[in-house]
Short mmCIF file of C-alpha atoms (C1' of nucleotides) in Angstrom, two decimals:
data_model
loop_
_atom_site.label_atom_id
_atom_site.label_comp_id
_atom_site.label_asym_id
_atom_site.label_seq_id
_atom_site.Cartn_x
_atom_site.Cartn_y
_atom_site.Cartn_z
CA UNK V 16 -51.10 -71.30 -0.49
CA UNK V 17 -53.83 -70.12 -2.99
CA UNK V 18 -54.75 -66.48 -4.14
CA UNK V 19 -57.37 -65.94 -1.49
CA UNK V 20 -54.44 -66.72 1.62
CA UNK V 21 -51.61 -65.00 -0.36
CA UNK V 22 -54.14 -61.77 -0.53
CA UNK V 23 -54.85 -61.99 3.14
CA UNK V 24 -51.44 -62.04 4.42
CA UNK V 25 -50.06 -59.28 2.31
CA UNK V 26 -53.48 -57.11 2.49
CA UNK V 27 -53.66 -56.54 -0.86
CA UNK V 28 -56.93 -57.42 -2.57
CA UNK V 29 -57.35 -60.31 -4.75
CA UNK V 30 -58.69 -58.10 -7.57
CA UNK V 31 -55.29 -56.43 -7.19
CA UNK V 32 -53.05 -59.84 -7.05
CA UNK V 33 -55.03 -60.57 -10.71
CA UNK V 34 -53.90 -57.31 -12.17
CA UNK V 35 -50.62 -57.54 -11.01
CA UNK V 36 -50.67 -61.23 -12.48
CA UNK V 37 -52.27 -59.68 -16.02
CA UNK V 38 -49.40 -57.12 -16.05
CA UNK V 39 -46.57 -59.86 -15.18
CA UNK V 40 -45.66 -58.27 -12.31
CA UNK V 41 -46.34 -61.59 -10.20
CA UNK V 42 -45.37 -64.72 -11.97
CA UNK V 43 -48.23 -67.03 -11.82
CA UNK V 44 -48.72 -69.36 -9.31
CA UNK V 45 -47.79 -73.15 -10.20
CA UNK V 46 -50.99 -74.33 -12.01
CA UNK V 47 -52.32 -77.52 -9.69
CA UNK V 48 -55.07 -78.29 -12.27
CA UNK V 49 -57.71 -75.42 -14.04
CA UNK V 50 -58.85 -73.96 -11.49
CA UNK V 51 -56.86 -74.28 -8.46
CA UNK V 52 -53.20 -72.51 -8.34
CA UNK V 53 -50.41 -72.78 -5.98
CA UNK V 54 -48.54 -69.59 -4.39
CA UNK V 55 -45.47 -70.06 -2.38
CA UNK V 56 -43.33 -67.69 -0.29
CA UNK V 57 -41.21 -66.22 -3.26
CA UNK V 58 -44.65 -65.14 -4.18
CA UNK V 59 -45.18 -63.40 -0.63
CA UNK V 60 -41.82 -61.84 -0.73
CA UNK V 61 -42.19 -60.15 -4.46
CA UNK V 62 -45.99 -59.33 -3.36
CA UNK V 63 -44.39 -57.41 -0.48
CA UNK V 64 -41.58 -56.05 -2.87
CA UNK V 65 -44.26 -54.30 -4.98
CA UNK V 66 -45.82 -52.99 -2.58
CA UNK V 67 -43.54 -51.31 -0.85
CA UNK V 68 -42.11 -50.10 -3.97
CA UNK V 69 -45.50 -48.76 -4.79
CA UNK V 70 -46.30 -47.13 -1.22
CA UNK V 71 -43.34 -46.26 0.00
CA UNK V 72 -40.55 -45.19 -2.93
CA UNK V 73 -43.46 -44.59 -5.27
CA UNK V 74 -42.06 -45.95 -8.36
CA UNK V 75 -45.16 -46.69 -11.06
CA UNK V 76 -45.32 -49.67 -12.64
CA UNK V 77 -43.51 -49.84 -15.49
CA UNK V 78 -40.33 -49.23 -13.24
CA UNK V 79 -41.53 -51.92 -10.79
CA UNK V 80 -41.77 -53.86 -14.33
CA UNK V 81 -38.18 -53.37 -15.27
CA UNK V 82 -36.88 -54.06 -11.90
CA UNK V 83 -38.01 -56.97 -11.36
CA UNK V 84 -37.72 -58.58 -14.77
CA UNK V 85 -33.83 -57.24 -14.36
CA UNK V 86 -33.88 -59.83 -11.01
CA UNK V 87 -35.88 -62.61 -12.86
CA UNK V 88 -32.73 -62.30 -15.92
CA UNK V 89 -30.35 -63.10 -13.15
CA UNK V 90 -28.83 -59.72 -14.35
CA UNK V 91 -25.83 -59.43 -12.17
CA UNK V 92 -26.17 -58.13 -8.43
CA UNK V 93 -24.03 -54.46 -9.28
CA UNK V 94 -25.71 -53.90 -12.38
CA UNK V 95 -29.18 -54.54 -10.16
CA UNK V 96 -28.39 -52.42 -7.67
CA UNK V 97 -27.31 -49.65 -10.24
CA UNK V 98 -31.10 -49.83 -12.21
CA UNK V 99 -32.07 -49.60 -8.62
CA UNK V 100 -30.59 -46.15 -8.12
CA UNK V 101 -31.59 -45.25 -11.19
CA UNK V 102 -35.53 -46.25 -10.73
CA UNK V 103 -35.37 -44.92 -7.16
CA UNK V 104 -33.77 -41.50 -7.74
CA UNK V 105 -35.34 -41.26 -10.60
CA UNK V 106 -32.15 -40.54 -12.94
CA UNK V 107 -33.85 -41.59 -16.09
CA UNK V 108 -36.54 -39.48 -16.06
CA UNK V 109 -34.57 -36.26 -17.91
CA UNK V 110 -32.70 -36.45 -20.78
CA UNK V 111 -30.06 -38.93 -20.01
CA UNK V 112 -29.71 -40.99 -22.86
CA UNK V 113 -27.99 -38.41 -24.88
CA UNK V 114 -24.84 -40.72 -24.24
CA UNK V 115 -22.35 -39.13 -22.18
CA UNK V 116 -22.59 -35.95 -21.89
CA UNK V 117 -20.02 -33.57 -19.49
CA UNK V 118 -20.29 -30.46 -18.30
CA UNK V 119 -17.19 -28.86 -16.83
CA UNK V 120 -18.89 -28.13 -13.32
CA UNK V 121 -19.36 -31.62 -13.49
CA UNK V 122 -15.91 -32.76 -14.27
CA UNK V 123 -14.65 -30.98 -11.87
CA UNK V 124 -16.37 -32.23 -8.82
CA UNK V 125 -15.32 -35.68 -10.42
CA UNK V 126 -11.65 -34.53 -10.05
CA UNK V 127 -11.76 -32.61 -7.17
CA UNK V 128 -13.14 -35.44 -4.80
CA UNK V 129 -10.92 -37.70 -6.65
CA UNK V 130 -13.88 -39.97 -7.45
CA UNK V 131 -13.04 -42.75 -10.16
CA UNK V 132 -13.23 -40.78 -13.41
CA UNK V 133 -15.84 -43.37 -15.27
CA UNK V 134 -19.16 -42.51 -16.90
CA UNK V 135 -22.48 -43.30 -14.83
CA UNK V 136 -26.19 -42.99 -14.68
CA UNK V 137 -25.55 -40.72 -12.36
CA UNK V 138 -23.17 -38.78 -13.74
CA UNK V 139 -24.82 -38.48 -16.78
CA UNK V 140 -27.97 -37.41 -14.38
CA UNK V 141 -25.51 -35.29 -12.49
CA UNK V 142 -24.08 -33.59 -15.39
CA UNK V 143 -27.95 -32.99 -17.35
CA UNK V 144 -29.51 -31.50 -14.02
CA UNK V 145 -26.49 -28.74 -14.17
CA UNK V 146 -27.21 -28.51 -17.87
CA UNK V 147 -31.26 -27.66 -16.85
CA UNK V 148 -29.87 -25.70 -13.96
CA UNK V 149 -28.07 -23.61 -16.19
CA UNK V 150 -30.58 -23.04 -18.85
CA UNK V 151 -33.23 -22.10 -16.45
CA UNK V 152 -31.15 -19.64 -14.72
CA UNK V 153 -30.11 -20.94 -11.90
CA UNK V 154 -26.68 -20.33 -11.17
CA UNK V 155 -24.14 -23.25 -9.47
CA UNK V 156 -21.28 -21.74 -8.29
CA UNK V 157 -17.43 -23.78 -7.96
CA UNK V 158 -17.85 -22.92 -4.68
CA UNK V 159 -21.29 -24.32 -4.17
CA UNK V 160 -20.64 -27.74 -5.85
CA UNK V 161 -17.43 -28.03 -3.67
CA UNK V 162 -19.20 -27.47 -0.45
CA UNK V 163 -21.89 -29.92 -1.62
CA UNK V 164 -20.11 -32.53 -2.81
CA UNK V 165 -17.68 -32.55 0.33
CA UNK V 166 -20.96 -32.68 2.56
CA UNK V 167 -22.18 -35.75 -0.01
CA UNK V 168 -18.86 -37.47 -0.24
CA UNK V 169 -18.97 -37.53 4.32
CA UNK V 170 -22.41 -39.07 3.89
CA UNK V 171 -21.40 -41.39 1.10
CA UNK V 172 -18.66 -42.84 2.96
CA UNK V 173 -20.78 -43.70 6.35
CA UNK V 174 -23.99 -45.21 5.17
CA UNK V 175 -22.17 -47.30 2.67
CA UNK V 176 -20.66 -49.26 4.79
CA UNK V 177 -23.65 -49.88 6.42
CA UNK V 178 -25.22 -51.84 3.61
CA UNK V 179 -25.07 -55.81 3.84
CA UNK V 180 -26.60 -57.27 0.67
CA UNK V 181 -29.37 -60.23 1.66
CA UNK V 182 -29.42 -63.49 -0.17
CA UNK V 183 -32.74 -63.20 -1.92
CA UNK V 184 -33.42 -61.11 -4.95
CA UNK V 185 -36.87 -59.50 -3.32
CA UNK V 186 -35.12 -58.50 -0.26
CA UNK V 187 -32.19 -57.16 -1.98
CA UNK V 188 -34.18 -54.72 -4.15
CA UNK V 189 -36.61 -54.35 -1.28
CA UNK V 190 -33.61 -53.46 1.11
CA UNK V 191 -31.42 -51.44 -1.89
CA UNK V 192 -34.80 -49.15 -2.60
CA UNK V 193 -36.73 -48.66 0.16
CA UNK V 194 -33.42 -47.59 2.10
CA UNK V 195 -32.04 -45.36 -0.66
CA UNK V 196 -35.53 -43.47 -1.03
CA UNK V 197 -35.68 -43.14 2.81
CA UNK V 198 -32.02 -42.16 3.09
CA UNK V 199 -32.69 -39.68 0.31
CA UNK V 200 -35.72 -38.03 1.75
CA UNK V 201 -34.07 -38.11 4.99
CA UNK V 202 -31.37 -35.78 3.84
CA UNK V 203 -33.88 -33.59 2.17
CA UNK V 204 -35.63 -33.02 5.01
CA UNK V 205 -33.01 -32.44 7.27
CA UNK V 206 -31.55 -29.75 4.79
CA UNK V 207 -34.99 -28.25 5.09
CA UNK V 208 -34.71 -28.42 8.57
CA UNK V 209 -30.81 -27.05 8.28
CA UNK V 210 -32.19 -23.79 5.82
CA UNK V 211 -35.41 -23.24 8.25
CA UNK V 212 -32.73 -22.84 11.45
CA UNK V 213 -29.95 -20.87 9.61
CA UNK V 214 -32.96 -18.58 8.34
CA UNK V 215 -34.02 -18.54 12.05
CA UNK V 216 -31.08 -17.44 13.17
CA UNK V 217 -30.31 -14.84 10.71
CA UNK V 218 -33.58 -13.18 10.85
CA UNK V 219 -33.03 -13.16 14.75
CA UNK V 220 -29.97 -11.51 14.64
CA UNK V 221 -31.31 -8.92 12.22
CA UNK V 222 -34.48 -8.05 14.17
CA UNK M 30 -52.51 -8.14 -24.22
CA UNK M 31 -55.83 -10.47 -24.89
CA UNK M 32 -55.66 -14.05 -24.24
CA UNK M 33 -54.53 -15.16 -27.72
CA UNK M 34 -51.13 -12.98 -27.02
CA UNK M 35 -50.90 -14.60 -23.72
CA UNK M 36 -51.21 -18.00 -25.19
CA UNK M 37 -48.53 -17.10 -27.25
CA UNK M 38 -45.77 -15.71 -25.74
CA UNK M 39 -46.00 -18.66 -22.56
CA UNK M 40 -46.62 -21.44 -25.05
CA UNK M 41 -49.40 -22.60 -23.09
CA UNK M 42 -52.34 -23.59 -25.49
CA UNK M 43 -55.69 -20.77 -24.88
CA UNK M 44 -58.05 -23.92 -23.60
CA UNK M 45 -55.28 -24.19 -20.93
CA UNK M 46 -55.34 -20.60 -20.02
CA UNK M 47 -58.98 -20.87 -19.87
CA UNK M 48 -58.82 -24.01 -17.59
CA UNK M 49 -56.73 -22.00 -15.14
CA UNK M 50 -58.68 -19.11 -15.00
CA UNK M 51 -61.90 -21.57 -14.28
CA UNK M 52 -59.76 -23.05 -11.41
CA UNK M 53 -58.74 -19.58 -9.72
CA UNK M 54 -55.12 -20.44 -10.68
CA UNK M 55 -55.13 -17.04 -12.69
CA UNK M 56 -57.23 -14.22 -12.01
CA UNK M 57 -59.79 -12.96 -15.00
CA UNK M 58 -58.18 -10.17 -16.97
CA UNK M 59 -59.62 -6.65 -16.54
CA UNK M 60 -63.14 -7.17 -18.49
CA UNK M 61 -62.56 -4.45 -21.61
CA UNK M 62 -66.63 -5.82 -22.25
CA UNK M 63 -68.85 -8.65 -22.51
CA UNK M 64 -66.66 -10.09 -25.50
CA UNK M 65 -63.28 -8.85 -24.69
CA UNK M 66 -60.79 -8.84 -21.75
CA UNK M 67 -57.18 -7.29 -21.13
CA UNK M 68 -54.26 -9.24 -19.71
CA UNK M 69 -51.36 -7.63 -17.54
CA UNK M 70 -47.79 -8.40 -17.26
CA UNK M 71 -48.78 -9.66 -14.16
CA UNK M 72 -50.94 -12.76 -15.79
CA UNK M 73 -47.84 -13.25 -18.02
CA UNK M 74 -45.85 -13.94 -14.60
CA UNK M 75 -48.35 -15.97 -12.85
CA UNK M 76 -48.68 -17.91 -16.33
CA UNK M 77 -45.03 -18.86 -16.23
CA UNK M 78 -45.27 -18.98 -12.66
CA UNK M 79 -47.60 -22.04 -13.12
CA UNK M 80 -45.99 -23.48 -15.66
CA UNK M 81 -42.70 -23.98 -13.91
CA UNK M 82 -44.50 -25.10 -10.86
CA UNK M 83 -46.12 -27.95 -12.44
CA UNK M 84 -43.39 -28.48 -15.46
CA UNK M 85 -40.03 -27.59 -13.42
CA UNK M 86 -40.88 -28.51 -9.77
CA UNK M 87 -43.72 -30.84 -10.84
CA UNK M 88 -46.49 -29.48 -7.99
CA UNK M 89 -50.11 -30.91 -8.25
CA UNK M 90 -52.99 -28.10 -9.01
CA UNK M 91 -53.98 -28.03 -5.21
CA UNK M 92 -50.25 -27.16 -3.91
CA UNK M 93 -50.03 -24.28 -6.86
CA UNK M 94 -53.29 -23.46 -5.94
CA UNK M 95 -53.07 -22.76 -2.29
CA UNK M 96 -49.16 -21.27 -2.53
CA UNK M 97 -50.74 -18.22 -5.13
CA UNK M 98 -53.95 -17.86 -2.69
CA UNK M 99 -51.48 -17.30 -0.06
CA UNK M 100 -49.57 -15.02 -2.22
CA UNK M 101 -53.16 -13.09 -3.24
CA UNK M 102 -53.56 -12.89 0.47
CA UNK M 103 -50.34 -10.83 1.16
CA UNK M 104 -49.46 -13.39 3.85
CA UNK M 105 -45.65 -12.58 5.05
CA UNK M 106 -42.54 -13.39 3.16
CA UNK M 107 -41.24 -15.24 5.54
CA UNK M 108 -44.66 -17.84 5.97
CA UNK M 109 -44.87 -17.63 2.28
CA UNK M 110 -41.66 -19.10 1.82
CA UNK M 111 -42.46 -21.85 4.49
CA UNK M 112 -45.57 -23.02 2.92
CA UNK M 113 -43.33 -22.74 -0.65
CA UNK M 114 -40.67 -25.45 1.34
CA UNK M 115 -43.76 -27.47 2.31
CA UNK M 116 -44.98 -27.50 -0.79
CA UNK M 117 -42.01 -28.10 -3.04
CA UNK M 118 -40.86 -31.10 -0.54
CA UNK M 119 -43.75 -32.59 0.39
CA UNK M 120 -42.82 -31.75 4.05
CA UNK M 121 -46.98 -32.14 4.22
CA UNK M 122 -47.53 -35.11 2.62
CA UNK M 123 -46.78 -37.40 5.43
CA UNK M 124 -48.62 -37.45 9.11
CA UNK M 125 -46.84 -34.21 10.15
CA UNK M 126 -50.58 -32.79 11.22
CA UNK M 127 -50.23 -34.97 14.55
CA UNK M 128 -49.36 -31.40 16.64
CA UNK M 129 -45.47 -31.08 17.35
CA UNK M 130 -44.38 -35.15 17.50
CA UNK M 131 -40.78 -35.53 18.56
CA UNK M 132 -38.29 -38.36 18.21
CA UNK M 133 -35.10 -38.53 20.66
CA UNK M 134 -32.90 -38.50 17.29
CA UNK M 135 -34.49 -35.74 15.99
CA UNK M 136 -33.93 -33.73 19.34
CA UNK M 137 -30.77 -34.61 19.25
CA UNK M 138 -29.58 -33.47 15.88
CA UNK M 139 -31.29 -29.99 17.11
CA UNK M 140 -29.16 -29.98 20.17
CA UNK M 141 -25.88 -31.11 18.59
CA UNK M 142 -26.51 -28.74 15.69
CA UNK M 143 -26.90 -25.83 18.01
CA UNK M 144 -29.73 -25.31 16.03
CA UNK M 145 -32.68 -23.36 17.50
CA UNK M 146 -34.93 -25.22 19.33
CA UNK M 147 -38.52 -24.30 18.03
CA UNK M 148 -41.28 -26.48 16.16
CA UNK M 149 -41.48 -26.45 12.40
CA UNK M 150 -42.95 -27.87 9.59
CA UNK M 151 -39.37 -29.22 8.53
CA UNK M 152 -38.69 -30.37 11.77
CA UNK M 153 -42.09 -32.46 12.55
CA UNK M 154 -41.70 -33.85 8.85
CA UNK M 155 -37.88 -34.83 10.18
CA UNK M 156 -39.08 -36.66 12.81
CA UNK M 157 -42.25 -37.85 11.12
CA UNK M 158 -39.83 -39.52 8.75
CA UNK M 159 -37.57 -41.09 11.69
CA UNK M 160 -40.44 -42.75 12.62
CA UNK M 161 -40.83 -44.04 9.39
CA UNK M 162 -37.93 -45.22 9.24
CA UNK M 163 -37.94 -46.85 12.26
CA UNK M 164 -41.30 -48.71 11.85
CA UNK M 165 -40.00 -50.03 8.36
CA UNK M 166 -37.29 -51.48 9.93
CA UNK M 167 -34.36 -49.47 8.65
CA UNK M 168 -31.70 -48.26 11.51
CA UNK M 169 -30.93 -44.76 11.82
CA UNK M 170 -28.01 -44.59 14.27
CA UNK M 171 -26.60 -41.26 16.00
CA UNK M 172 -23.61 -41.67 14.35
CA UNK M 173 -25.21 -41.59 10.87
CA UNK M 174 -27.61 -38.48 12.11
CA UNK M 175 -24.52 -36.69 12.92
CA UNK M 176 -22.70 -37.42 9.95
CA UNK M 177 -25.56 -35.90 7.70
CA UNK M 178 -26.40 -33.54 9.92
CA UNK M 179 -22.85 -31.84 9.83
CA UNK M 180 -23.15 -31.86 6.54
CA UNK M 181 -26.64 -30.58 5.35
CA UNK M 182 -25.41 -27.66 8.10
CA UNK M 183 -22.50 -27.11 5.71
CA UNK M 184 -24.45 -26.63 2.36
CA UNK M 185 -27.12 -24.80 4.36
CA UNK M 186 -24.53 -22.52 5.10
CA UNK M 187 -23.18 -21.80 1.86
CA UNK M 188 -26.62 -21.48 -0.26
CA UNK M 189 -28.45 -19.13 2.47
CA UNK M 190 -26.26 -17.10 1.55
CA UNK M 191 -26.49 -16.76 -1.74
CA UNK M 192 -30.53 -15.51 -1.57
CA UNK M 193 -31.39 -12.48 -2.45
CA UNK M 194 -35.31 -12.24 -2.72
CA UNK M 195 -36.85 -10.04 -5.44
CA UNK M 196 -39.67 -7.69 -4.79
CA UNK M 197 -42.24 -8.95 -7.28
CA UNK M 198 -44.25 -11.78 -5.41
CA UNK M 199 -44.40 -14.28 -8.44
CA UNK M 200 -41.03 -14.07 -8.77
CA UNK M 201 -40.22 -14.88 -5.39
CA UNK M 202 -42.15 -17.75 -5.68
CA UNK M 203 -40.46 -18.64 -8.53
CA UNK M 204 -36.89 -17.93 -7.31
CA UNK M 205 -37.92 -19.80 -4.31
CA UNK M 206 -39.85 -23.18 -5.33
CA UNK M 207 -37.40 -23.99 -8.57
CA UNK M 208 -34.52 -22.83 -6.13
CA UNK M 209 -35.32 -25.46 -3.44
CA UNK M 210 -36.08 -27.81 -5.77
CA UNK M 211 -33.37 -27.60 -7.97
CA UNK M 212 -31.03 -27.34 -4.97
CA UNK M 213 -32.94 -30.71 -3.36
CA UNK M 214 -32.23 -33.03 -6.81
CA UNK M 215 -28.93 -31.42 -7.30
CA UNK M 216 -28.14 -32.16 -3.56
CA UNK M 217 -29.62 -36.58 -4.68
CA UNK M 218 -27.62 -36.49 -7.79
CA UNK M 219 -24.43 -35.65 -6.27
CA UNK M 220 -25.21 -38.24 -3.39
CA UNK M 221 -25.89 -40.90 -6.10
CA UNK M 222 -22.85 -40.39 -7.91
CA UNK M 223 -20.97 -40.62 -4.41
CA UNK M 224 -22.51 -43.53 -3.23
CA UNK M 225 -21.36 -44.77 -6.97
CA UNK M 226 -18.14 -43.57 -6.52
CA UNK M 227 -17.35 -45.12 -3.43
CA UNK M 228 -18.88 -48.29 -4.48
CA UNK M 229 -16.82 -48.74 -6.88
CA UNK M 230 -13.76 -47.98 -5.18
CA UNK M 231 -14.96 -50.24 -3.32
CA UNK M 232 -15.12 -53.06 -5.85
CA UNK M 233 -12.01 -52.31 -7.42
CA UNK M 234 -10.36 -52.73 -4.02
CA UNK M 235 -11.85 -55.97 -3.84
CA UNK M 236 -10.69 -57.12 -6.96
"C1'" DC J 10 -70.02 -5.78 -42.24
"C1'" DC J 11 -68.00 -9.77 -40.92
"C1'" DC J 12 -64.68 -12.70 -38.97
"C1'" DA J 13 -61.59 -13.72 -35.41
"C1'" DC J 14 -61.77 -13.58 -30.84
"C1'" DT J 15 -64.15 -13.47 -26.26
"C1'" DG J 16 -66.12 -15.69 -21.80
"C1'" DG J 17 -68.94 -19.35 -20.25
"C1'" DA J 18 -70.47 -23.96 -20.24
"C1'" DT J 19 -70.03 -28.71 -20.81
"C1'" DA J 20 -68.13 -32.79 -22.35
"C1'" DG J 21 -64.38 -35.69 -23.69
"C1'" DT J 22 -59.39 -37.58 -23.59
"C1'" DG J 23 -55.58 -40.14 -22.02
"C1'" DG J 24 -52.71 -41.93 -18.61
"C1'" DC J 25 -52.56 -44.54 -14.54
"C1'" DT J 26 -53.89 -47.87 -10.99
"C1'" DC J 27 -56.74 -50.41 -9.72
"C1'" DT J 28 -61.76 -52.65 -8.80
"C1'" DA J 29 -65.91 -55.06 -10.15
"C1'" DT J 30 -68.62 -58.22 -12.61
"C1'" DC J 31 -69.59 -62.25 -15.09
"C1'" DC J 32 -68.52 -66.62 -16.70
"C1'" DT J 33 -67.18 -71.56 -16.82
"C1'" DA J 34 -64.92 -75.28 -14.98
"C1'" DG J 35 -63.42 -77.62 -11.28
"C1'" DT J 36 -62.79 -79.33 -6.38
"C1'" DC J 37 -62.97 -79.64 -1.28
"C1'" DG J 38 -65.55 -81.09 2.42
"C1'" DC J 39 -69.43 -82.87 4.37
"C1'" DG D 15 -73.35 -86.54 -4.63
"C1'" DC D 16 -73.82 -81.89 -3.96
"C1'" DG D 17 -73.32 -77.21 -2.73
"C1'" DA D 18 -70.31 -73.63 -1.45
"C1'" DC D 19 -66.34 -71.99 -2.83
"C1'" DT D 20 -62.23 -70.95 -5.88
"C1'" DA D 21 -59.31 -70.31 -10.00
"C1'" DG D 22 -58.61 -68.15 -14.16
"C1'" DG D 23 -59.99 -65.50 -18.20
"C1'" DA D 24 -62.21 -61.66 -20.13
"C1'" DT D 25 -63.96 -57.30 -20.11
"C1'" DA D 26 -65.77 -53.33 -18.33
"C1'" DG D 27 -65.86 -49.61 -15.12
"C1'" DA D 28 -64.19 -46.37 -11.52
"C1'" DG D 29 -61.76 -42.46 -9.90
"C1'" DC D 30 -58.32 -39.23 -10.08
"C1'" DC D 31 -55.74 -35.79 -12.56
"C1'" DA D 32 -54.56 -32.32 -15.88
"C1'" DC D 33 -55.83 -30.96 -19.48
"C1'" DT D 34 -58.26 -30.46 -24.45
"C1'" DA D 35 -62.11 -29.91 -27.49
"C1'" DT D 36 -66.41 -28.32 -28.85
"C1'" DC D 37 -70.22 -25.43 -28.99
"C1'" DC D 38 -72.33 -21.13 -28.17
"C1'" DA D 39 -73.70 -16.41 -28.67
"C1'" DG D 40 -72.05 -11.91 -28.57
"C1'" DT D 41 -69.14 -8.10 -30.56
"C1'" DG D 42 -65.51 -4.79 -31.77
"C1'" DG D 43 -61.46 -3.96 -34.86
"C1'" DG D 44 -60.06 -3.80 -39.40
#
DNA sequence: CCCACTGGATAGTGGCTCTATCCTAGTCGC
DNA sequence: GCGACTAGGATAGAGCCACTATCCAGTGGG
């Protein structure tokens, strides 16, 4: 198919398909002569990628960038899914690269869950967030990690074995992102919903 | 204190101080005369108030805009801290202005939950999401729902507790929005390093 | 007395994500 | 053969956002 088809089955505008060509976000299209290009479905598919990791997770472009020059490397399909999680939860956007560093609060949710004791993104996320927490006052109780990591650890261990990993490298990012951003606001939102009706109930049984 | 002192002891630059006070974010200081005007303790609150609105909990000008108006207003705690969880999780951001839309999963977490049964903002975002979910094609099964249900009702539990609301009204804001926020990524990172964890239990297995 | 500071006004910056316009060369279909 | 259309390349502009800079005239504290 040519630009014009490729912008009418995705919606997006042809103006937008050029930038995203300029920017190298879509390879181009296999060159028939000058002026006359040809798009195929792996097009379609990476089209539809970036958008719904512009619409839906939100990522900006230099993330959507990295991602998918990651899948275009062949870079292995853990190490994929782990710049995923990283991109998505946005885990590089504080100061991670200090190289490892702990903090004990950290450590000790690592031990007390007997999770593997090996560094991470987000560990190192994990373990800078309780750093800012700290620093800006906020306090994180032993007691308040344990309870949250328990509650974590219960949600880890159903929705991961949920996951079955498609063939293609546009679905499997597509899949990997869109359903960790959507599982991720949907546990947001029903801890909203969990505060809002504890509240509820407390103020009920005061009045 | 005149403006320069204000710029000074927030760290926020005077043609920033000046660009709030043109949007209404910070009400004029007490006009000494034409050429001179007096800042309060009170401006030194709402300054940082901003600041860690946009810096901390990174809120748009609007969102800070209409959460101090609100706070101007005298509008009750207890709405004020609503619009704060609106606000600081984009419960408002998606098609939640629909009147009271319900999903069967969301009624169902309310009735398993023993939560009470009454609209809210958290719980039309909820199933506002579900939907979402739904139309993009990614399962949410009771089973899941349940799972993170239980345990978004467990952390709930522990950090409503642990509130204690301060009289000044900036400060409650403040308390409130970086709380919940803080809370929110704490509550991602930990899930990201369990998903992590389990994954790679996982893989070792499997090796 | 004068200089730093004031409020008010207006314009500009920089990042980001597009969107529009113009051009030439080329081809598909009639 | 010819005209409507299309590709690609280049470049400019738009629109939003959160500032940032500049200019101005007035004035009170040191």
């Amino acid at each position: 198919m040519q630009l014009k088809e490729l912008s009418e089955r995705t919606g997006v505008s042809p103006a937008s398909i050029k930038f995203y060509l300029r920017e190298g976000l879509l390879p181009p299209g296999r060159s028939v002569h000058a002026t006359r290009a040809e798009y195929s479905e792996h097009h379609l598919s990476r089209l539809e990628l970036i958008q719904a990791l512009r619409r839906v997770v939100g990522l900006n472009m230099a993330k959507i960038g990295s991602l998918l020059k990651m899948a275009d490397d062949g870079v292995p399909r853990l190490e994929l899914l782990a710049a995923v999680q990283r991109a998505v939860l946005g885990l590089d956007d504080v100061g991670t690269e200090h190289g490892d560093l702990r903090t004990p609060a950290g450590d000790a949710v690592v031990r007390f869950r007997n999770w593997p004791d090996v560094p991470s993104d987000a560990r190192n996320s994990l373990n800078a967030h309780l750093a800012l927490m700290e620093s800006l006052g906020v306090p994180v109780t032993e007691d308040l990690l344990n309870a949250y990591s328990q509650a974590v650890d219960a949600i880890a261990a159903v929705n991961i074995s949920a996951t079955t990993a498609p063939e293609d490298v546009n679905q499997l990012i597509m899949t990997a992102a869109v359903g960790m951003h959507l599982h991720g606001q949907l546990v947001l939102k029903l801890l909203a919903l969990a505060h809002a009706s504890h509240a509820i109930r407390r103020y009920d049984k005061d009045a």
